[in-house]
C-alpha positions as protocol buffer text, in pm:
chain_id: "A"
residue {
  index: 1
  type: MET
  ca { x: 9988 y: 9084 z: 333 }
}
residue {
  index: 2
  type: MET
  ca { x: 9767 y: 9387 z: 395 }
}
residue {
  index: 3
  type: SER
  ca { x: 9454 y: 9404 z: 606 }
}
residue {
  index: 4
  type: THR
  ca { x: 9170 y: 9650 z: 659 }
}
residue {
  index: 5
  type: GLN
  ca { x: 8810 y: 9661 z: 782 }
}
residue {
  index: 6
  type: ILE
  ca { x: 8515 y: 9772 z: 570 }
}
residue {
  index: 7
  type: GLU
  ca { x: 8157 y: 9860 z: 660 }
}
residue {
  index: 8
  type: VAL
  ca { x: 7850 y: 9859 z: 434 }
}
residue {
  index: 9
  type: GLY
  ca { x: 7580 y: 9959 z: 681 }
}
residue {
  index: 10
  type: ARG
  ca { x: 7395 y: 10182 z: 434 }
}
residue {
  index: 11
  type: CYS
  ca { x: 7350 y: 9900 z: 185 }
}
residue {
  index: 12
  type: PRO
  ca { x: 7041 y: 9672 z: 181 }
}
residue {
  index: 13
  type: PRO
  ca { x: 7069 y: 9367 z: 411 }
}
residue {
  index: 14
  type: SER
  ca { x: 7041 y: 9141 z: 106 }
}
residue {
  index: 15
  type: PHE
  ca { x: 7360 y: 9296 z: -32 }
}
residue {
  index: 16
  type: VAL
  ca { x: 7541 y: 9227 z: 294 }
}
residue {
  index: 17
  type: ASP
  ca { x: 7410 y: 8869 z: 303 }
}
residue {
  index: 18
  type: TYR
  ca { x: 7518 y: 8790 z: -52 }
}
residue {
  index: 19
  type: LEU
  ca { x: 7856 y: 8964 z: -17 }
}
residue {
  index: 20
  type: ILE
  ca { x: 7950 y: 8673 z: 209 }
}
residue {
  index: 21
  type: LEU
  ca { x: 7895 y: 8433 z: -81 }
}
residue {
  index: 22
  type: GLU
  ca { x: 8012 y: 8594 z: -402 }
}
residue {
  index: 23
  type: PRO
  ca { x: 8348 y: 8762 z: -476 }
}
residue {
  index: 24
  type: CYS
  ca { x: 8221 y: 8915 z: -802 }
}
residue {
  index: 25
  type: LEU
  ca { x: 7965 y: 9117 z: -607 }
}
residue {
  index: 26
  type: PHE
  ca { x: 8249 y: 9259 z: -397 }
}
residue {
  index: 27
  type: LEU
  ca { x: 8494 y: 9313 z: -683 }
}
residue {
  index: 28
  type: GLY
  ca { x: 8232 y: 9463 z: -914 }
}
residue {
  index: 29
  type: ILE
  ca { x: 8212 y: 9770 z: -688 }
}
residue {
  index: 30
  type: LEU
  ca { x: 8578 y: 9856 z: -757 }
}
residue {
  index: 31
  type: PRO
  ca { x: 8634 y: 10101 z: -1046 }
}
residue {
  index: 32
  type: VAL
  ca { x: 8951 y: 9910 z: -1149 }
}
residue {
  index: 33
  type: VAL
  ca { x: 8745 y: 9597 z: -1231 }
}
residue {
  index: 34
  type: SER
  ca { x: 8581 y: 9594 z: -1573 }
}
residue {
  index: 35
  type: SER
  ca { x: 8430 y: 9242 z: -1554 }
}
residue {
  index: 36
  type: CYS
  ca { x: 8411 y: 8942 z: -1321 }
}
residue {
  index: 37
  type: GLU
  ca { x: 8274 y: 8593 z: -1387 }
}
residue {
  index: 38
  type: ILE
  ca { x: 8249 y: 8277 z: -1177 }
}
residue {
  index: 39
  type: SER
  ca { x: 8253 y: 7925 z: -1318 }
}
residue {
  index: 40
  type: GLY
  ca { x: 8276 y: 7645 z: -1063 }
}
residue {
  index: 41
  type: ASP
  ca { x: 8575 y: 7725 z: -844 }
}
residue {
  index: 42
  type: SER
  ca { x: 8728 y: 7965 z: -1098 }
}
residue {
  index: 43
  type: VAL
  ca { x: 8691 y: 8343 z: -1087 }
}
residue {
  index: 44
  type: SER
  ca { x: 8794 y: 8533 z: -1402 }
}
residue {
  index: 45
  type: VAL
  ca { x: 8858 y: 8904 z: -1351 }
}
residue {
  index: 46
  type: LYS
  ca { x: 8947 y: 9172 z: -1603 }
}
residue {
  index: 47
  type: PHE
  ca { x: 9113 y: 9484 z: -1466 }
}
residue {
  index: 48
  type: SER
  ca { x: 9110 y: 9815 z: -1651 }
}
residue {
  index: 49
  type: ARG
  ca { x: 9339 y: 10023 z: -1432 }
}
residue {
  index: 50
  type: PRO
  ca { x: 9614 y: 10116 z: -1380 }
}
residue {
  index: 51
  type: VAL
  ca { x: 9707 y: 9873 z: -1663 }
}
residue {
  index: 52
  type: ASP
  ca { x: 9469 y: 9650 z: -1859 }
}
residue {
  index: 53
  type: HIS
  ca { x: 9518 y: 9286 z: -1764 }
}
residue {
  index: 54
  type: ALA
  ca { x: 9324 y: 8969 z: -1677 }
}
residue {
  index: 55
  type: CYS
  ca { x: 9367 y: 8716 z: -1398 }
}
residue {
  index: 56
  type: GLU
  ca { x: 9216 y: 8380 z: -1313 }
}
residue {
  index: 57
  type: TYR
  ca { x: 9168 y: 8292 z: -946 }
}
residue {
  index: 58
  type: LYS
  ca { x: 9074 y: 7979 z: -754 }
}
residue {
  index: 59
  type: LEU
  ca { x: 8774 y: 8033 z: -528 }
}
residue {
  index: 60
  type: TRP
  ca { x: 8774 y: 7897 z: -174 }
}
residue {
  index: 61
  type: GLN
  ca { x: 8440 y: 7916 z: 9 }
}
residue {
  index: 62
  type: GLU
  ca { x: 8483 y: 7961 z: 384 }
}
residue {
  index: 63
  type: PRO
  ca { x: 8232 y: 7945 z: 673 }
}
residue {
  index: 64
  type: ARG
  ca { x: 8222 y: 8324 z: 707 }
}
residue {
  index: 65
  type: GLY
  ca { x: 8328 y: 8444 z: 366 }
}
residue {
  index: 66
  type: TRP
  ca { x: 8559 y: 8347 z: 82 }
}
residue {
  index: 67
  type: LYS
  ca { x: 8912 y: 8368 z: -55 }
}
residue {
  index: 68
  type: ILE
  ca { x: 9040 y: 8396 z: -413 }
}
residue {
  index: 69
  type: GLU
  ca { x: 9397 y: 8293 z: -498 }
}
residue {
  index: 70
  type: LEU
  ca { x: 9579 y: 8351 z: -826 }
}
residue {
  index: 71
  type: ARG
  ca { x: 9586 y: 8063 z: -1075 }
}
residue {
  index: 72
  type: LYS
  ca { x: 9701 y: 8252 z: -1381 }
}
residue {
  index: 73
  type: GLY
  ca { x: 9834 y: 8606 z: -1387 }
}
residue {
  index: 74
  type: PRO
  ca { x: 9928 y: 8860 z: -1653 }
}
residue {
  index: 75
  type: GLU
  ca { x: 10245 y: 8874 z: -1859 }
}
residue {
  index: 76
  type: PRO
  ca { x: 10514 y: 8994 z: -1817 }
}
residue {
  index: 77
  type: LYS
  ca { x: 10572 y: 8886 z: -1459 }
}
residue {
  index: 78
  type: THR
  ca { x: 10731 y: 9223 z: -1384 }
}
residue {
  index: 79
  type: SER
  ca { x: 10384 y: 9379 z: -1394 }
}
residue {
  index: 80
  type: ALA
  ca { x: 10177 y: 9397 z: -1076 }
}
residue {
  index: 81
  type: TYR
  ca { x: 9850 y: 9221 z: -998 }
}
residue {
  index: 82
  type: LEU
  ca { x: 9627 y: 9113 z: -711 }
}
residue {
  index: 83
  type: GLY
  ca { x: 9778 y: 8789 z: -581 }
}
residue {
  index: 84
  type: TRP
  ca { x: 9501 y: 8687 z: -343 }
}
residue {
  index: 85
  type: LEU
  ca { x: 9212 y: 8841 z: -152 }
}
residue {
  index: 86
  type: ARG
  ca { x: 9007 y: 8718 z: 143 }
}
residue {
  index: 87
  type: LEU
  ca { x: 8680 y: 8860 z: 275 }
}
residue {
  index: 88
  type: TYR
  ca { x: 8580 y: 8761 z: 629 }
}
residue {
  index: 89
  type: TYR
  ca { x: 8242 y: 8848 z: 783 }
}
residue {
  index: 90
  type: LEU
  ca { x: 8270 y: 9005 z: 1129 }
}
residue {
  index: 91
  type: GLY
  ca { x: 7898 y: 9049 z: 1195 }
}
residue {
  index: 92
  type: GLY
  ca { x: 7641 y: 9321 z: 1135 }
}
residue {
  index: 93
  type: ALA
  ca { x: 7760 y: 9514 z: 830 }
}
residue {
  index: 94
  type: PHE
  ca { x: 8133 y: 9475 z: 899 }
}
residue {
  index: 95
  type: PHE
  ca { x: 8393 y: 9273 z: 709 }
}
residue {
  index: 96
  type: LYS
  ca { x: 8765 y: 9214 z: 745 }
}
residue {
  index: 97
  type: LEU
  ca { x: 8961 y: 9227 z: 421 }
}
residue {
  index: 98
  type: GLU
  ca { x: 9303 y: 9069 z: 368 }
}
residue {
  index: 99
  type: TYR
  ca { x: 9494 y: 9082 z: 40 }
}
residue {
  index: 100
  type: GLU
  ca { x: 9835 y: 9071 z: -122 }
}
residue {
  index: 101
  type: VAL
  ca { x: 9970 y: 9245 z: -432 }
}
residue {
  index: 102
  type: ALA
  ca { x: 10231 y: 9051 z: -632 }
}
residue {
  index: 103
  type: GLY
  ca { x: 10464 y: 9128 z: -923 }
}
residue {
  index: 104
  type: GLY
  ca { x: 10767 y: 9345 z: -993 }
}
residue {
  index: 105
  type: PHE
  ca { x: 10892 y: 9561 z: -706 }
}
residue {
  index: 106
  type: PHE
  ca { x: 10816 y: 9909 z: -840 }
}
residue {
  index: 107
  type: ALA
  ca { x: 10493 y: 9813 z: -1014 }
}
residue {
  index: 108
  type: LYS
  ca { x: 10379 y: 9624 z: -704 }
}
residue {
  index: 109
  type: ARG
  ca { x: 10442 y: 9924 z: -482 }
}
residue {
  index: 110
  type: GLU
  ca { x: 10233 y: 10151 z: -703 }
}
residue {
  index: 111
  type: LEU
  ca { x: 9946 y: 9903 z: -734 }
}
residue {
  index: 112
  type: ALA
  ca { x: 9948 y: 9846 z: -358 }
}
residue {
  index: 113
  type: LYS
  ca { x: 9884 y: 10219 z: -313 }
}
residue {
  index: 114
  type: VAL
  ca { x: 9590 y: 10199 z: -554 }
}
residue {
  index: 115
  type: TYR
  ca { x: 9426 y: 9911 z: -366 }
}
residue {
  index: 116
  type: SER
  ca { x: 9494 y: 10068 z: -28 }
}
residue {
  index: 117
  type: THR
  ca { x: 9308 y: 10381 z: -140 }
}
residue {
  index: 118
  type: LEU
  ca { x: 9020 y: 10186 z: -295 }
}
residue {
  index: 119
  type: PHE
  ca { x: 8963 y: 9961 z: 6 }
}
residue {
  index: 120
  type: SER
  ca { x: 8990 y: 10257 z: 245 }
}
residue {
  index: 121
  type: ASN
  ca { x: 8706 y: 10418 z: 49 }
}
residue {
  index: 122
  type: TYR
  ca { x: 8506 y: 10099 z: -12 }
}
residue {
  index: 123
  type: THR
  ca { x: 8220 y: 10213 z: 211 }
}
residue {
  index: 124
  type: ALA
  ca { x: 8159 y: 10519 z: -7 }
}
residue {
  index: 125
  type: LEU
  ca { x: 8203 y: 10320 z: -329 }
}
residue {
  index: 126
  type: ALA
  ca { x: 7952 y: 10056 z: -214 }
}
residue {
  index: 127
  type: GLU
  ca { x: 7692 y: 10311 z: -104 }
}
residue {
  index: 128
  type: GLY
  ca { x: 7685 y: 10454 z: -453 }
}
residue {
  index: 129
  type: ARG
  ca { x: 7612 y: 10122 z: -624 }
}
residue {
  index: 130
  type: CYS
  ca { x: 7482 y: 9855 z: -385 }
}
residue {
  index: 131
  type: ARG
  ca { x: 7116 y: 9966 z: -403 }
}
residue {
  index: 132
  type: LYS
  ca { x: 7123 y: 9918 z: -779 }
}
residue {
  index: 133
  type: VAL
  ca { x: 7222 y: 9551 z: -749 }
}
residue {
  index: 134
  type: ASP
  ca { x: 6936 y: 9306 z: -807 }
}
residue {
  index: 135
  type: ILE
  ca { x: 7022 y: 9027 z: -563 }
}
residue {
  index: 136
  type: ALA
  ca { x: 6723 y: 8813 z: -661 }
}
residue {
  index: 137
  type: ASP
  ca { x: 6832 y: 8830 z: -1025 }
}
residue {
  index: 138
  type: ARG
  ca { x: 7187 y: 8726 z: -934 }
}
residue {
  index: 139
  type: LEU
  ca { x: 7054 y: 8430 z: -737 }
}
residue {
  index: 140
  type: ARG
  ca { x: 6845 y: 8319 z: -1037 }
}
residue {
  index: 141
  type: SER
  ca { x: 7156 y: 8321 z: -1256 }
}
residue {
  index: 142
  type: PRO
  ca { x: 7240 y: 7974 z: -1401 }
}
residue {
  index: 143
  type: ARG
  ca { x: 7589 y: 7987 z: -1250 }
}
residue {
  index: 144
  type: VAL
  ca { x: 7444 y: 7991 z: -898 }
}
residue {
  index: 145
  type: PRO
  ca { x: 7387 y: 7631 z: -779 }
}
residue {
  index: 146
  type: ARG
  ca { x: 7029 y: 7559 z: -680 }
}
residue {
  index: 147
  type: VAL
  ca { x: 6912 y: 7360 z: -382 }
}
residue {
  index: 148
  type: GLU
  ca { x: 6597 y: 7156 z: -412 }
}
residue {
  index: 149
  type: VAL
  ca { x: 6318 y: 7327 z: -220 }
}
residue {
  index: 150
  type: GLU
  ca { x: 6150 y: 7145 z: 65 }
}
residue {
  index: 151
  type: GLU
  ca { x: 5772 y: 7155 z: 85 }
}
residue {
  index: 152
  type: LYS
  ca { x: 5792 y: 7290 z: 438 }
}
residue {
  index: 153
  type: PRO
  ca { x: 6095 y: 7449 z: 610 }
}
residue {
  index: 154
  type: PHE
  ca { x: 6185 y: 7287 z: 940 }
}
residue {
  index: 155
  type: TRP
  ca { x: 6137 y: 7605 z: 1142 }
}
residue {
  index: 156
  type: GLU
  ca { x: 5765 y: 7589 z: 1061 }
}
residue {
  index: 157
  type: THR
  ca { x: 5742 y: 7279 z: 1280 }
}
residue {
  index: 158
  type: MET
  ca { x: 5912 y: 7439 z: 1581 }
}
residue {
  index: 159
  type: PRO
  ca { x: 5719 y: 7551 z: 1890 }
}
residue {
  index: 160
  type: VAL
  ca { x: 5631 y: 7923 z: 1895 }
}
residue {
  index: 161
  type: ASP
  ca { x: 5642 y: 8163 z: 2190 }
}
residue {
  index: 162
  type: ILE
  ca { x: 5668 y: 8516 z: 2048 }
}
residue {
  index: 163
  type: LYS
  ca { x: 5851 y: 8749 z: 2287 }
}
residue {
  index: 164
  type: VAL
  ca { x: 6046 y: 8980 z: 2055 }
}
residue {
  index: 165
  type: ASP
  ca { x: 5907 y: 9236 z: 1809 }
}
residue {
  index: 166
  type: LEU
  ca { x: 6126 y: 9213 z: 1498 }
}
residue {
  index: 167
  type: SER
  ca { x: 5930 y: 9471 z: 1299 }
}
residue {
  index: 168
  type: LEU
  ca { x: 6177 y: 9742 z: 1404 }
}
residue {
  index: 169
  type: ALA
  ca { x: 6496 y: 9756 z: 1197 }
}
residue {
  index: 170
  type: LEU
  ca { x: 6695 y: 9875 z: 1501 }
}
residue {
  index: 171
  type: VAL
  ca { x: 6591 y: 9566 z: 1698 }
}
residue {
  index: 172
  type: ARG
  ca { x: 6700 y: 9335 z: 1414 }
}
residue {
  index: 173
  type: ALA
  ca { x: 7028 y: 9523 z: 1377 }
}
residue {
  index: 174
  type: GLU
  ca { x: 7098 y: 9492 z: 1748 }
}
residue {
  index: 175
  type: TYR
  ca { x: 7058 y: 9114 z: 1736 }
}
residue {
  index: 176
  type: LEU
  ca { x: 7286 y: 9089 z: 1432 }
}
residue {
  index: 177
  type: ARG
  ca { x: 7554 y: 9312 z: 1582 }
}
residue {
  index: 178
  type: GLU
  ca { x: 7737 y: 9019 z: 1742 }
}
residue {
  index: 179
  type: VAL
  ca { x: 7750 y: 8708 z: 1523 }
}
residue {
  index: 180
  type: GLU
  ca { x: 7957 y: 8393 z: 1576 }
}
residue {
  index: 181
  type: LEU
  ca { x: 7871 y: 8194 z: 1265 }
}
residue {
  index: 182
  type: VAL
  ca { x: 7698 y: 8247 z: 932 }
}
residue {
  index: 183
  type: HIS
  ca { x: 7558 y: 7979 z: 702 }
}
residue {
  index: 184
  type: ALA
  ca { x: 7389 y: 8076 z: 376 }
}
residue {
  index: 185
  type: SER
  ca { x: 7227 y: 7852 z: 117 }
}
residue {
  index: 186
  type: ASP
  ca { x: 7037 y: 7906 z: -205 }
}
residue {
  index: 187
  type: GLY
  ca { x: 6673 y: 7815 z: -154 }
}
residue {
  index: 188
  type: LEU
  ca { x: 6577 y: 7625 z: 160 }
}
residue {
  index: 189
  type: PRO
  ca { x: 6838 y: 7407 z: 334 }
}
residue {
  index: 190
  type: LYS
  ca { x: 6766 y: 7042 z: 395 }
}
residue {
  index: 191
  type: ALA
  ca { x: 6607 y: 6990 z: 735 }
}
residue {
  index: 192
  type: HIS
  ca { x: 6871 y: 6747 z: 856 }
}
residue {
  index: 193
  type: TYR
  ca { x: 7149 y: 6998 z: 786 }
}
residue {
  index: 194
  type: LEU
  ca { x: 7062 y: 7273 z: 1035 }
}
residue {
  index: 195
  type: ALA
  ca { x: 6755 y: 7159 z: 1229 }
}
residue {
  index: 196
  type: SER
  ca { x: 6964 y: 7002 z: 1504 }
}
residue {
  index: 197
  type: LYS
  ca { x: 7195 y: 7304 z: 1528 }
}
residue {
  index: 198
  type: VAL
  ca { x: 6925 y: 7563 z: 1595 }
}
residue {
  index: 199
  type: LYS
  ca { x: 6787 y: 7361 z: 1886 }
}
residue {
  index: 200
  type: SER
  ca { x: 7053 y: 7517 z: 2108 }
}
residue {
  index: 201
  type: GLY
  ca { x: 7161 y: 7879 z: 2138 }
}
residue {
  index: 202
  type: GLU
  ca { x: 7013 y: 8183 z: 1966 }
}
residue {
  index: 203
  type: TRP
  ca { x: 6981 y: 8209 z: 1588 }
}
residue {
  index: 204
  type: MET
  ca { x: 6847 y: 8468 z: 1349 }
}
residue {
  index: 205
  type: VAL
  ca { x: 6720 y: 8321 z: 1021 }
}
residue {
  index: 206
  type: VAL
  ca { x: 6679 y: 8560 z: 727 }
}
residue {
  index: 207
  type: VAL
  ca { x: 6470 y: 8414 z: 444 }
}
residue {
  index: 208
  type: VAL
  ca { x: 6505 y: 8604 z: 115 }
}
residue {
  index: 209
  type: TYR
  ca { x: 6215 y: 8608 z: -134 }
}
residue {
  index: 210
  type: PRO
  ca { x: 6209 y: 8782 z: -475 }
}
residue {
  index: 211
  type: ASN
  ca { x: 5997 y: 9065 z: -330 }
}
residue {
  index: 212
  type: GLY
  ca { x: 6055 y: 9044 z: 41 }
}
residue {
  index: 213
  type: ARG
  ca { x: 6234 y: 8885 z: 333 }
}
residue {
  index: 214
  type: GLU
  ca { x: 6139 y: 8720 z: 659 }
}
residue {
  index: 215
  type: TYR
  ca { x: 6322 y: 8740 z: 990 }
}
residue {
  index: 216
  type: ILE
  ca { x: 6290 y: 8449 z: 1235 }
}
residue {
  index: 217
  type: LEU
  ca { x: 6448 y: 8457 z: 1581 }
}
residue {
  index: 218
  type: ILE
  ca { x: 6502 y: 8113 z: 1737 }
}
residue {
  index: 219
  type: SER
  ca { x: 6608 y: 8057 z: 2097 }
}
residue {
  index: 220
  type: ASN
  ca { x: 6692 y: 7701 z: 2203 }
}
residue {
  index: 221
  type: GLY
  ca { x: 6463 y: 7550 z: 1943 }
}
residue {
  index: 222
  type: VAL
  ca { x: 6169 y: 7786 z: 2004 }
}
residue {
  index: 223
  type: VAL
  ca { x: 6060 y: 8063 z: 1765 }
}
residue {
  index: 224
  type: VAL
  ca { x: 6052 y: 8377 z: 1983 }
}
residue {
  index: 225
  type: GLY
  ca { x: 6030 y: 8641 z: 1709 }
}
residue {
  index: 226
  type: ARG
  ca { x: 5908 y: 8660 z: 1352 }
}
residue {
  index: 227
  type: TYR
  ca { x: 5852 y: 8938 z: 1099 }
}
residue {
  index: 228
  type: LEU
  ca { x: 5772 y: 8940 z: 726 }
}
residue {
  index: 229
  type: GLU
  ca { x: 5892 y: 9242 z: 528 }
}
residue {
  index: 230
  type: GLY
  ca { x: 5732 y: 9256 z: 184 }
}
residue {
  index: 231
  type: ALA
  ca { x: 5577 y: 8947 z: 29 }
}
residue {
  index: 232
  type: LYS
  ca { x: 5647 y: 8576 z: 46 }
}
residue {
  index: 233
  type: GLY
  ca { x: 5730 y: 8375 z: -262 }
}
residue {
  index: 234
  type: THR
  ca { x: 5983 y: 8122 z: -381 }
}
residue {
  index: 235
  type: VAL
  ca { x: 6276 y: 8117 z: -140 }
}
residue {
  index: 236
  type: VAL
  ca { x: 6590 y: 8231 z: -323 }
}
residue {
  index: 237
  type: GLN
  ca { x: 6819 y: 8228 z: -21 }
}
residue {
  index: 238
  type: SER
  ca { x: 6818 y: 8152 z: 350 }
}
residue {
  index: 239
  type: VAL
  ca { x: 7086 y: 8286 z: 584 }
}
residue {
  index: 240
  type: PHE
  ca { x: 7143 y: 8153 z: 936 }
}
residue {
  index: 241
  type: TYR
  ca { x: 7323 y: 8373 z: 1190 }
}
residue {
  index: 242
  type: LYS
  ca { x: 7436 y: 8220 z: 1518 }
}
residue {
  index: 243
  type: LEU
  ca { x: 7424 y: 8504 z: 1768 }
}
residue {
  index: 244
  type: ARG
  ca { x: 7715 y: 8565 z: 2002 }
}
residue {
  index: 245
  type: THR
  ca { x: 7483 y: 8562 z: 2303 }
}
residue {
  index: 246
  type: SER
  ca { x: 7448 y: 8187 z: 2243 }
}
residue {
  index: 247
  type: LYS
  ca { x: 7617 y: 7962 z: 2494 }
}
């Protein structure tokens, strides 16, 4: 097993948010991946280098990321391939990456060098492509499960006592620097799912619209900061960050 840390701080926040959910967004940045598709809990990946081959992986969604594990690999078995890969969100724009290369000894050693180089340079690779990714379009894709939208999100019913100016990107980044837990859902979550959780501790809610996003800071059930960047519209995603300052 190999492990490394990656950072995507120069990418849009929406890219960071969605990277937690979808392995194809992560893998698509790699030049060795020619295509990636998700169907249910299956991830089909075609690799173009160093040798053309295809693999099918089982997808495991985790509280702070995801893991893919090989279901069906290439033939012959002496060739090398990515056995499994796990992306874990550390907070801010940082992720921990764990992976394992499987296959024949010599081929595996060479492929391990390739992945080690790619993941060491992932920050630079992502910066060159992440701003071209249309997150709203990916969320509208039929393969992304939809959640029925509530008429009114539960945070709209919470008491308000604005104390924090969230219009500054540096202020928002500072709050998101230390994160304990991340929950993301397509559309608006059902009130009963998270309403009780945000009544204690500090939470940052990021609501993603097709042409904007809204930041809502909640402290012990009270909205203490709010900022709309862009324009409201149909909610395509909502991401809840439990801040480490929470008790």
